[in-house]
CSV table of C-alpha atoms in Angstrom, one decimal:
chain,number,residue,atom,x,y,z
A,1,MET,CA,0.0,-0.1,0.1
A,2,ASP,CA,1.3,3.8,-1.1
A,3,ILE,CA,-0.3,6.5,0.5
A,4,SER,CA,-0.9,8.5,-3.1
A,5,GLU,CA,-4.7,7.8,-1.8
A,6,ILE,CA,-4.2,9.2,2.1
A,7,THR,CA,-1.9,12.5,1.1
A,8,LEU,CA,-3.6,15.1,2.3
A,9,PRO,CA,-4.0,17.8,-0.4
A,10,ASP,CA,-5.1,21.0,2.1
A,11,PHE,CA,-1.7,22.0,4.0
A,12,ILE,CA,-0.9,25.3,5.8
A,13,GLU,CA,2.1,26.9,4.3
A,14,VAL,CA,3.7,29.8,5.8
A,15,ASP,CA,7.1,32.2,4.8
A,16,ALA,CA,10.8,32.1,6.9
A,17,ASP,CA,10.6,35.3,7.9
A,18,LYS,CA,6.3,34.9,9.3
A,19,ARG,CA,6.6,36.2,13.3
A,20,LEU,CA,6.3,34.0,16.1
A,21,GLY,CA,3.3,35.7,17.2
A,22,LYS,CA,1.1,34.8,13.4
A,23,ILE,CA,2.7,31.5,13.9
A,24,ARG,CA,0.4,31.0,17.8
A,25,SER,CA,-2.5,32.6,16.0
A,26,ILE,CA,-2.8,29.8,13.1
A,27,PHE,CA,-2.4,27.1,16.0
A,28,ASP,CA,-5.0,28.7,18.1
A,29,ARG,CA,-7.6,29.1,14.8
A,30,GLU,CA,-6.9,25.8,13.0
A,31,ASN,CA,-5.1,23.6,15.4
A,32,PRO,CA,-2.9,21.6,12.3
A,33,LYS,CA,-0.6,18.5,13.3
A,34,GLY,CA,2.0,21.3,11.8
A,35,LEU,CA,2.9,23.6,9.2
A,36,ILE,CA,5.1,23.6,6.3
A,37,VAL,CA,7.5,26.6,6.5
A,38,THR,CA,9.2,27.1,2.8
A,39,ASN,CA,11.5,30.6,1.5
A,40,ASP,CA,11.2,31.6,-1.9
A,41,GLY,CA,8.9,29.0,-2.8
A,42,GLY,CA,11.3,26.4,-1.6
A,43,TYR,CA,10.8,23.7,1.0
A,44,VAL,CA,12.8,24.9,4.5
A,45,GLY,CA,11.0,22.0,7.1
A,46,ILE,CA,8.3,22.2,9.5
A,47,ILE,CA,6.8,23.9,12.7
A,48,SER,CA,5.0,21.5,15.3
A,49,GLU,CA,3.5,22.1,19.1
A,50,LYS,CA,6.8,20.6,20.1
A,51,GLN,CA,8.7,23.5,19.1
A,52,LEU,CA,6.3,26.4,20.5
A,53,VAL,CA,6.6,25.2,24.2
A,54,LYS,CA,9.9,27.2,24.4
A,55,SER,CA,8.8,30.2,26.7
A,56,HIS,CA,12.4,32.2,26.1
A,57,VAL,CA,10.9,32.8,22.0
A,58,GLU,CA,9.7,36.2,21.7
A,59,ASP,CA,7.1,36.8,19.4
A,60,ASN,CA,8.6,38.6,17.1
A,61,THR,CA,11.3,35.9,16.5
A,62,LYS,CA,11.0,34.6,13.2
A,63,ALA,CA,9.6,31.2,11.7
A,64,ALA,CA,12.7,30.3,10.6
A,65,ALA,CA,14.4,30.1,14.4
A,66,LEU,CA,12.4,27.4,15.3
A,67,VAL,CA,12.2,25.1,11.7
A,68,ARG,CA,13.0,21.5,12.4
A,69,SER,CA,14.0,19.4,9.3
A,70,ALA,CA,11.5,16.6,8.3
A,71,PRO,CA,12.0,14.1,5.1
A,72,LYS,CA,10.0,14.8,2.2
A,73,ILE,CA,8.3,11.8,0.9
A,74,ASP,CA,7.7,10.4,-2.6
A,75,ARG,CA,3.6,10.8,-3.4
A,76,TYR,CA,3.7,6.3,-4.1
A,77,GLU,CA,6.3,6.0,-1.1
A,78,ASP,CA,5.1,2.7,0.8
A,79,VAL,CA,3.3,3.4,3.5
A,80,ARG,CA,5.2,1.5,6.2
A,81,GLU,CA,8.8,3.3,5.1
A,82,VAL,CA,6.5,6.4,5.7
A,83,ALA,CA,5.8,5.5,9.1
A,84,ARG,CA,10.1,4.8,9.8
A,85,MET,CA,10.6,8.1,8.3
A,86,LEU,CA,8.1,10.1,10.2
A,87,VAL,CA,9.5,8.1,13.6
A,88,GLU,CA,12.9,8.7,12.7
A,89,GLY,CA,12.4,11.8,12.3
A,90,ASP,CA,10.6,12.6,15.1
A,91,VAL,CA,7.7,14.6,13.8
A,92,LYS,CA,4.3,14.0,13.0
A,93,ILE,CA,4.0,15.4,9.7
A,94,ALA,CA,6.2,15.7,6.4
A,95,PRO,CA,5.5,17.4,2.9
A,96,VAL,CA,4.9,15.0,0.4
A,97,TYR,CA,6.2,15.3,-3.5
A,98,GLU,CA,5.1,14.6,-6.7
A,99,GLY,CA,8.3,14.9,-8.7
A,100,GLU,CA,9.2,18.8,-8.0
A,101,LYS,CA,5.7,19.6,-7.1
A,102,LEU,CA,4.5,19.7,-3.3
A,103,ALA,CA,1.6,17.4,-4.0
A,104,GLY,CA,0.1,17.9,-0.1
A,105,VAL,CA,1.0,16.4,3.3
A,106,ILE,CA,1.5,12.9,5.1
A,107,THR,CA,0.6,13.1,8.5
A,108,GLU,CA,0.7,10.2,11.2
A,109,ASP,CA,-3.7,10.0,11.8
A,110,ALA,CA,-3.8,9.6,7.9
A,111,ILE,CA,-1.5,6.6,8.3
A,112,LEU,CA,-2.9,5.4,11.6
A,113,ASP,CA,-6.7,5.7,10.0
A,114,ALA,CA,-5.8,3.8,6.6
A,115,VAL,CA,-4.0,0.9,8.4
A,116,ILE,CA,-6.3,0.2,11.6
A,117,GLU,CA,-8.4,-2.1,10.7
A,118,ASN,CA,-4.8,-4.3,10.5
A,119,LEU,CA,-3.9,-3.5,14.2
A,120,ASP,CA,-6.1,-6.1,15.7
A,121,ALA,CA,-3.4,-8.7,16.0
A,122,LEU,CA,-1.4,-6.4,18.7
A,123,VAL,CA,-2.2,-5.3,22.0
A,124,VAL,CA,-1.2,-2.3,23.9
A,125,GLU,CA,1.3,-4.3,26.2
A,126,GLN,CA,3.6,-5.2,22.9
A,127,ILE,CA,4.1,-1.4,22.1
A,128,PHE,CA,3.9,0.7,24.9
A,129,THR,CA,6.6,3.1,26.9
A,130,ALA,CA,7.2,1.1,30.5
A,131,GLU,CA,9.4,4.3,31.3
A,132,VAL,CA,7.1,7.0,31.9
A,133,VAL,CA,8.2,10.5,33.3
A,134,THR,CA,5.3,11.5,35.9
A,135,ILE,CA,5.0,15.1,37.7
A,136,GLY,CA,2.5,16.0,40.4
A,137,GLU,CA,-0.4,18.2,40.0
A,138,LYS,CA,1.7,20.7,43.1
A,139,ASP,CA,4.4,21.1,41.0
A,140,ARG,CA,4.7,24.2,38.6
A,141,ILE,CA,4.3,24.3,35.0
A,142,GLY,CA,7.9,25.6,34.7
A,143,ARG,CA,8.8,22.3,35.4
A,144,ALA,CA,6.5,20.7,33.3
A,145,ILE,CA,7.7,22.3,30.3
A,146,ASN,CA,11.6,21.6,31.4
A,147,LEU,CA,10.7,17.8,31.9
A,148,LEU,CA,9.2,17.8,28.7
A,149,ARG,CA,12.2,19.0,26.8
A,150,GLU,CA,15.0,17.1,28.7
A,151,HIS,CA,13.1,14.2,27.7
A,152,GLY,CA,11.6,14.9,24.1
A,153,ILE,CA,8.5,13.8,25.0
A,154,SER,CA,4.9,15.4,24.5
A,155,ARG,CA,3.0,14.8,27.8
A,156,LEU,CA,3.3,13.8,31.3
A,157,PRO,CA,0.9,11.6,33.5
A,158,VAL,CA,-0.1,13.6,36.5
A,159,THR,CA,-0.3,12.1,40.0
A,160,ASP,CA,-1.9,13.2,43.4
A,161,ASP,CA,-0.2,13.3,46.8
A,162,GLY,CA,-0.8,9.5,47.0
A,163,GLY,CA,0.7,8.7,44.0
A,164,ARG,CA,-2.0,7.4,42.1
A,165,LEU,CA,-3.3,9.2,38.2
A,166,ALA,CA,-4.8,12.6,38.6
A,167,GLY,CA,-4.7,14.0,34.9
A,168,VAL,CA,-1.9,14.4,32.0
A,169,ILE,CA,-0.4,17.1,31.2
A,170,THR,CA,0.6,17.7,27.1
A,171,THR,CA,2.7,20.0,25.3
A,172,HIS,CA,-0.9,20.8,23.6
A,173,ASP,CA,-2.1,22.3,27.0
A,174,ILE,CA,0.8,24.6,27.3
A,175,VAL,CA,0.9,26.0,24.0
A,176,ASP,CA,-3.3,26.3,24.3
A,177,PHE,CA,-2.5,28.7,27.7
A,178,VAL,CA,-0.1,30.6,26.1
A,179,ILE,CA,-1.8,31.7,23.0
A,180,ARG,CA,-5.1,31.9,25.0
A,181,ASP,CA,-3.3,34.3,27.3
A,182,ASP,CA,-1.4,36.3,24.9
A,183,ARG,CA,-4.9,37.4,23.4
A,184,ARG,CA,-6.1,38.1,26.8
A,185,GLN,CA,-3.1,40.3,27.7
A,186,GLY,CA,-2.7,42.0,24.2
A,187,ARG,CA,0.3,43.4,22.4
A,188,HIS,CA,2.7,44.5,25.3
A,189,ASP,CA,5.7,43.4,27.0
A,190,ARG,CA,4.8,39.6,27.9
A,191,ARG,CA,8.1,38.5,30.0
A,192,GLY,CA,5.9,38.9,33.1
A,193,ASP,CA,2.9,37.0,31.8
A,194,ILE,CA,5.1,34.0,30.9
A,195,ASP,CA,7.1,34.0,34.3
A,196,ARG,CA,3.3,34.0,36.3
A,197,MET,CA,2.6,31.0,34.0
A,198,LEU,CA,5.6,28.9,35.0
A,199,ASP,CA,4.7,29.6,38.7
A,200,LEU,CA,1.4,28.0,38.0
A,201,PRO,CA,0.5,24.8,39.8
A,202,VAL,CA,0.0,21.9,37.0
A,203,TYR,CA,-3.5,21.3,38.7
A,204,ASP,CA,-4.1,24.6,36.5
A,205,LEU,CA,-3.6,23.4,33.4
A,206,MET,CA,-3.8,19.5,33.0
A,207,THR,CA,-6.6,17.4,31.5
A,208,SER,CA,-8.8,15.4,34.0
A,209,PRO,CA,-10.4,12.9,33.7
A,210,VAL,CA,-7.7,11.2,31.9
A,211,LEU,CA,-8.3,9.0,28.7
A,212,THR,CA,-6.6,5.5,29.2
A,213,ALA,CA,-5.7,2.0,28.1
A,214,THR,CA,-5.4,-1.3,29.9
A,215,PRO,CA,-2.1,-3.3,28.9
A,216,ASP,CA,-4.6,-6.2,27.2
A,217,GLU,CA,-6.7,-3.9,25.0
A,218,SER,CA,-6.5,-4.2,21.5
A,219,VAL,CA,-3.9,-1.5,19.5
A,220,ARG,CA,-6.8,-1.0,17.4
A,221,GLU,CA,-9.7,-0.1,20.0
A,222,THR,CA,-6.6,2.3,21.4
A,223,VAL,CA,-5.7,4.3,18.1
A,224,SER,CA,-10.0,4.4,17.5
A,225,ARG,CA,-10.1,6.3,21.1
A,226,MET,CA,-6.5,8.1,20.2
A,227,LEU,CA,-8.5,9.6,16.8
A,228,GLU,CA,-12.2,10.3,18.2
A,229,ASN,CA,-10.9,12.0,21.0
A,230,ASP,CA,-7.7,13.9,19.1
A,231,VAL,CA,-5.5,13.3,21.4
A,232,ALA,CA,-1.6,11.7,20.6
A,233,GLY,CA,-1.5,9.3,23.3
A,234,LEU,CA,-2.9,7.5,26.2
A,235,VAL,CA,-1.9,6.9,29.9
A,236,VAL,CA,-1.7,3.1,30.2
A,237,THR,CA,-3.1,1.7,33.5
A,238,GLY,CA,-2.3,-1.6,35.5
A,239,GLU,CA,-3.0,-3.1,38.8
A,240,ASP,CA,-5.1,-1.1,41.3
A,241,ASP,CA,-5.4,1.8,38.4
A,242,GLY,CA,-1.8,2.6,38.6
A,243,ILE,CA,0.2,3.8,36.2
A,244,ALA,CA,1.8,1.2,34.0
A,245,GLY,CA,3.2,3.7,31.0
A,246,VAL,CA,2.0,5.6,27.9
A,247,VAL,CA,1.1,4.5,24.4
A,248,THR,CA,1.6,6.9,21.5
A,249,LYS,CA,0.6,7.0,18.0
A,250,THR,CA,4.1,6.9,17.3
A,251,ASP,CA,4.4,3.8,19.1
A,252,VAL,CA,1.8,2.3,16.9
A,253,LEU,CA,3.6,3.9,13.7
A,254,ARG,CA,6.9,1.9,15.1
A,255,ALA,CA,5.2,-1.3,14.6
A,256,LEU,CA,4.2,-0.8,11.2
A,257,THR,CA,8.3,-1.1,10.7
A,258,PHE,CA,8.5,-4.4,12.3
A,259,THR,CA,10.2,-7.1,9.8
A,260,GLU,CA,10.6,-10.8,9.5
A,261,GLU,CA,14.1,-10.2,8.5
A,262,GLU,CA,16.6,-12.8,10.0
A,263,ARG,CA,18.5,-9.5,10.9
A,264,MET,CA,17.6,-7.5,14.2
A,265,ASP,CA,15.7,-4.3,12.8
A,266,VAL,CA,17.4,-1.1,14.3
A,267,GLN,CA,15.2,2.3,14.4
A,268,ILE,CA,16.9,5.4,15.1
A,269,THR,CA,15.1,8.7,15.8
A,270,ASN,CA,17.1,11.9,15.5
A,271,VAL,CA,19.4,10.1,12.8
A,272,SER,CA,20.8,13.9,12.5
A,273,LEU,CA,22.4,13.9,16.2
A,274,LEU,CA,25.1,11.0,15.0
A,275,ASP,CA,28.1,12.9,15.2
A,276,THR,CA,31.3,10.5,15.4
A,277,ILE,CA,29.1,6.8,15.2
A,278,SER,CA,27.4,5.7,12.4
A,279,ARG,CA,24.0,3.8,12.2
A,280,GLU,CA,26.0,0.5,11.1
A,281,GLU,CA,28.0,0.7,14.5
A,282,ILE,CA,25.2,1.2,16.5
A,283,THR,CA,23.4,-1.6,15.1
A,284,SER,CA,26.9,-3.9,15.8
A,285,SER,CA,27.1,-3.0,19.4
A,286,ILE,CA,23.5,-3.8,20.2
A,287,THR,CA,24.1,-7.3,18.3
A,288,SER,CA,27.1,-8.0,20.2
A,289,VAL,CA,25.2,-7.3,23.5
A,290,VAL,CA,22.4,-9.7,22.8
A,291,ASP,CA,24.3,-11.9,20.8
A,292,LYS,CA,25.9,-13.2,24.8
A,293,TYR,CA,22.5,-14.3,25.5
A,294,GLN,CA,21.3,-16.8,22.6
A,295,GLU,CA,17.7,-17.6,24.3
A,296,MET,CA,17.0,-14.1,23.9
A,297,GLN,CA,15.6,-13.2,20.3
A,298,VAL,CA,15.5,-9.1,19.7
A,299,HIS,CA,12.8,-8.9,17.0
A,300,HIS,CA,13.2,-4.9,16.8
A,301,ALA,CA,15.8,-2.1,18.4
A,302,HIS,CA,14.4,1.4,18.9
A,303,VAL,CA,17.6,4.4,19.3
A,304,ARG,CA,16.4,7.3,20.1
A,305,PHE,CA,18.9,10.7,20.5
A,306,HIS,CA,17.8,14.0,22.4
A,307,GLU,CA,20.1,17.0,22.4
A,308,HIS,CA,20.0,18.9,25.7
A,309,LYS,CA,21.1,22.7,25.6
A,310,GLU,CA,24.9,21.9,27.9
A,311,LYS,CA,27.6,22.1,26.4
A,312,LEU,CA,31.2,20.8,26.9
A,313,ARG,CA,33.5,22.6,24.8
A,314,GLY,CA,31.1,22.9,22.0
A,315,THR,CA,30.0,19.2,22.6
A,316,PRO,CA,26.5,18.6,23.2
A,317,LEU,CA,24.8,16.7,26.2
A,318,ILE,CA,23.2,13.8,24.3
A,319,GLN,CA,20.5,11.6,26.2
A,320,CYS,CA,19.7,8.3,24.4
A,321,GLN,CA,17.5,5.5,24.9
A,322,ILE,CA,17.2,2.2,23.9
A,323,ARG,CA,14.8,0.2,23.9
A,324,LEU,CA,14.4,-3.4,22.5
A,325,ARG,CA,11.4,-5.6,21.8
A,326,THR,CA,12.5,-9.3,22.2
A,327,SER,CA,11.4,-12.9,22.9
A,328,HIS,CA,11.1,-12.3,26.5
A,329,GLY,CA,8.9,-8.4,26.2
A,330,GLN,CA,10.9,-5.5,26.1
A,331,VAL,CA,14.1,-4.1,27.5
A,332,ALA,CA,15.5,-0.8,27.5
A,333,GLY,CA,18.7,1.5,28.8
A,334,SER,CA,19.3,5.2,28.8
A,335,GLY,CA,22.1,7.2,29.4
A,336,GLU,CA,23.8,10.3,28.8
A,337,GLY,CA,27.1,11.6,27.7
A,338,TYR,CA,28.5,14.5,25.7
A,339,GLY,CA,28.3,13.6,21.8
A,340,ALA,CA,25.7,11.0,20.8
A,341,GLU,CA,29.0,8.1,21.1
A,342,HIS,CA,29.3,8.8,24.4
A,343,GLY,CA,25.6,8.8,25.2
A,344,PHE,CA,25.2,5.9,23.4
A,345,HIS,CA,27.5,3.7,25.1
A,346,VAL,CA,26.0,4.7,28.5
A,347,ALA,CA,22.7,3.4,27.5
A,348,LEU,CA,24.6,0.3,26.1
A,349,ASP,CA,26.1,-0.6,29.4
A,350,LYS,CA,22.9,0.4,31.1
A,351,LEU,CA,20.8,-1.9,28.6
A,352,GLU,CA,23.2,-5.0,28.9
A,353,ARG,CA,22.8,-4.9,32.8
A,354,ASN,CA,18.9,-5.0,31.9
A,355,VAL,CA,19.2,-7.8,29.4
A,356,LEU,CA,20.8,-10.1,32.5
A,357,GLU,CA,17.9,-9.6,35.0
A,358,VAL,CA,15.3,-10.7,32.3
A,359,LYS,CA,17.2,-13.1,30.6
A,360,GLY,CA,15.5,-16.2,32.0
A,361,ILE,CA,11.9,-15.1,31.4
A,362,ASN,CA,10.1,-17.3,29.2
A,363,ALA,CA,9.4,-16.2,26.1
A,364,ASP,CA,6.1,-16.0,24.1
A,365,GLU,CA,5.9,-15.3,20.4
A,366,LYS,CA,2.5,-16.3,19.2
A,367,TYR,CA,1.3,-12.9,18.3
A,368,ARG,CA,4.6,-12.2,16.2
A,369,GLY,CA,3.5,-14.2,13.0
A,370,GLN,CA,0.1,-12.7,13.5
A,371,LEU,CA,1.0,-9.2,13.2
A,372,LEU,CA,3.4,-9.4,10.1
A,373,ARG,CA,1.1,-11.1,8.4
A,374,LYS,CA,-1.6,-8.3,8.8
A,375,LEU,CA,1.3,-5.8,8.1
A,376,GLY,CA,2.1,-7.8,5.4
A,377,ASP,CA,-1.3,-6.9,3.7
A,378,LEU,CA,-0.4,-3.2,3.6
């Protein structure tokens, strides 16, 4: 299945010189998944809500300062390859070209809506992220913004004093508040307003009650709930309604990229951050770890890099997360270092220790063939 029939012809295009105040107004008025940014008619990149969660960026800043790269996709590209490109680019929208002509955009929602019938062979437990970052309802919005940035995520489950799930706060909630506050306060210097927002308790902006999923729920049902409510993810609850993790549309897109190849399938998000290490070296290093434990079969590996502002002699602090989908369940490791290579090896050491802890668990692969046959029909 290619994306020619699900490419969206309607999209919002802005010039790289457009001011951030106007950009915020567009998100408020149109609620797009992202904007296509051009300069003299040439494609530059995209702007999403995630870029807007930067309280220090003033309204007179040009759009070019917030642009991030997104792949240019051919209109007849295979839908599973497009899913891979969106995940590795860490974007929810990308331009679609037919030759040299910008024909439209492809979004994660369009892909999920097109393949939803094929997702009933997969359950949430097989794809969700168990290592979840949370925040207390009495914590400040400033801390929520820092956590979202530091971990490169878009949502935080919110807990009450007893550690129970009380709500969820997302980048959308924060951007929406900033836009509404901007409209209410007018065109004066807003630095004081921003400081006031940062001091607000999370309770004031969080969404409650929370849309949730359970580990044994069909991914098809979960995606339907996300699309119907226009949310990018759900909190996964376990025993006694405790927080077990988070499942997002990106997790589902990643599942579409699973293959039946004999070699381990490795996916890297934010490949642009690779400096002194290559994709081949990353694959080889992970393989050398899992090959020590022959009873554990790794079907898919996801390596995610995230850049912090801190630098050492010009080299940025990089967070690396490695997550393996194996015959023994999910295994993960994370770490930080200056440069992608350093961060990766710190995360790899943690991963190996975690592999040692779970290597004795019995495998259960019965879903694997069923899922891959479903996806093979796409």
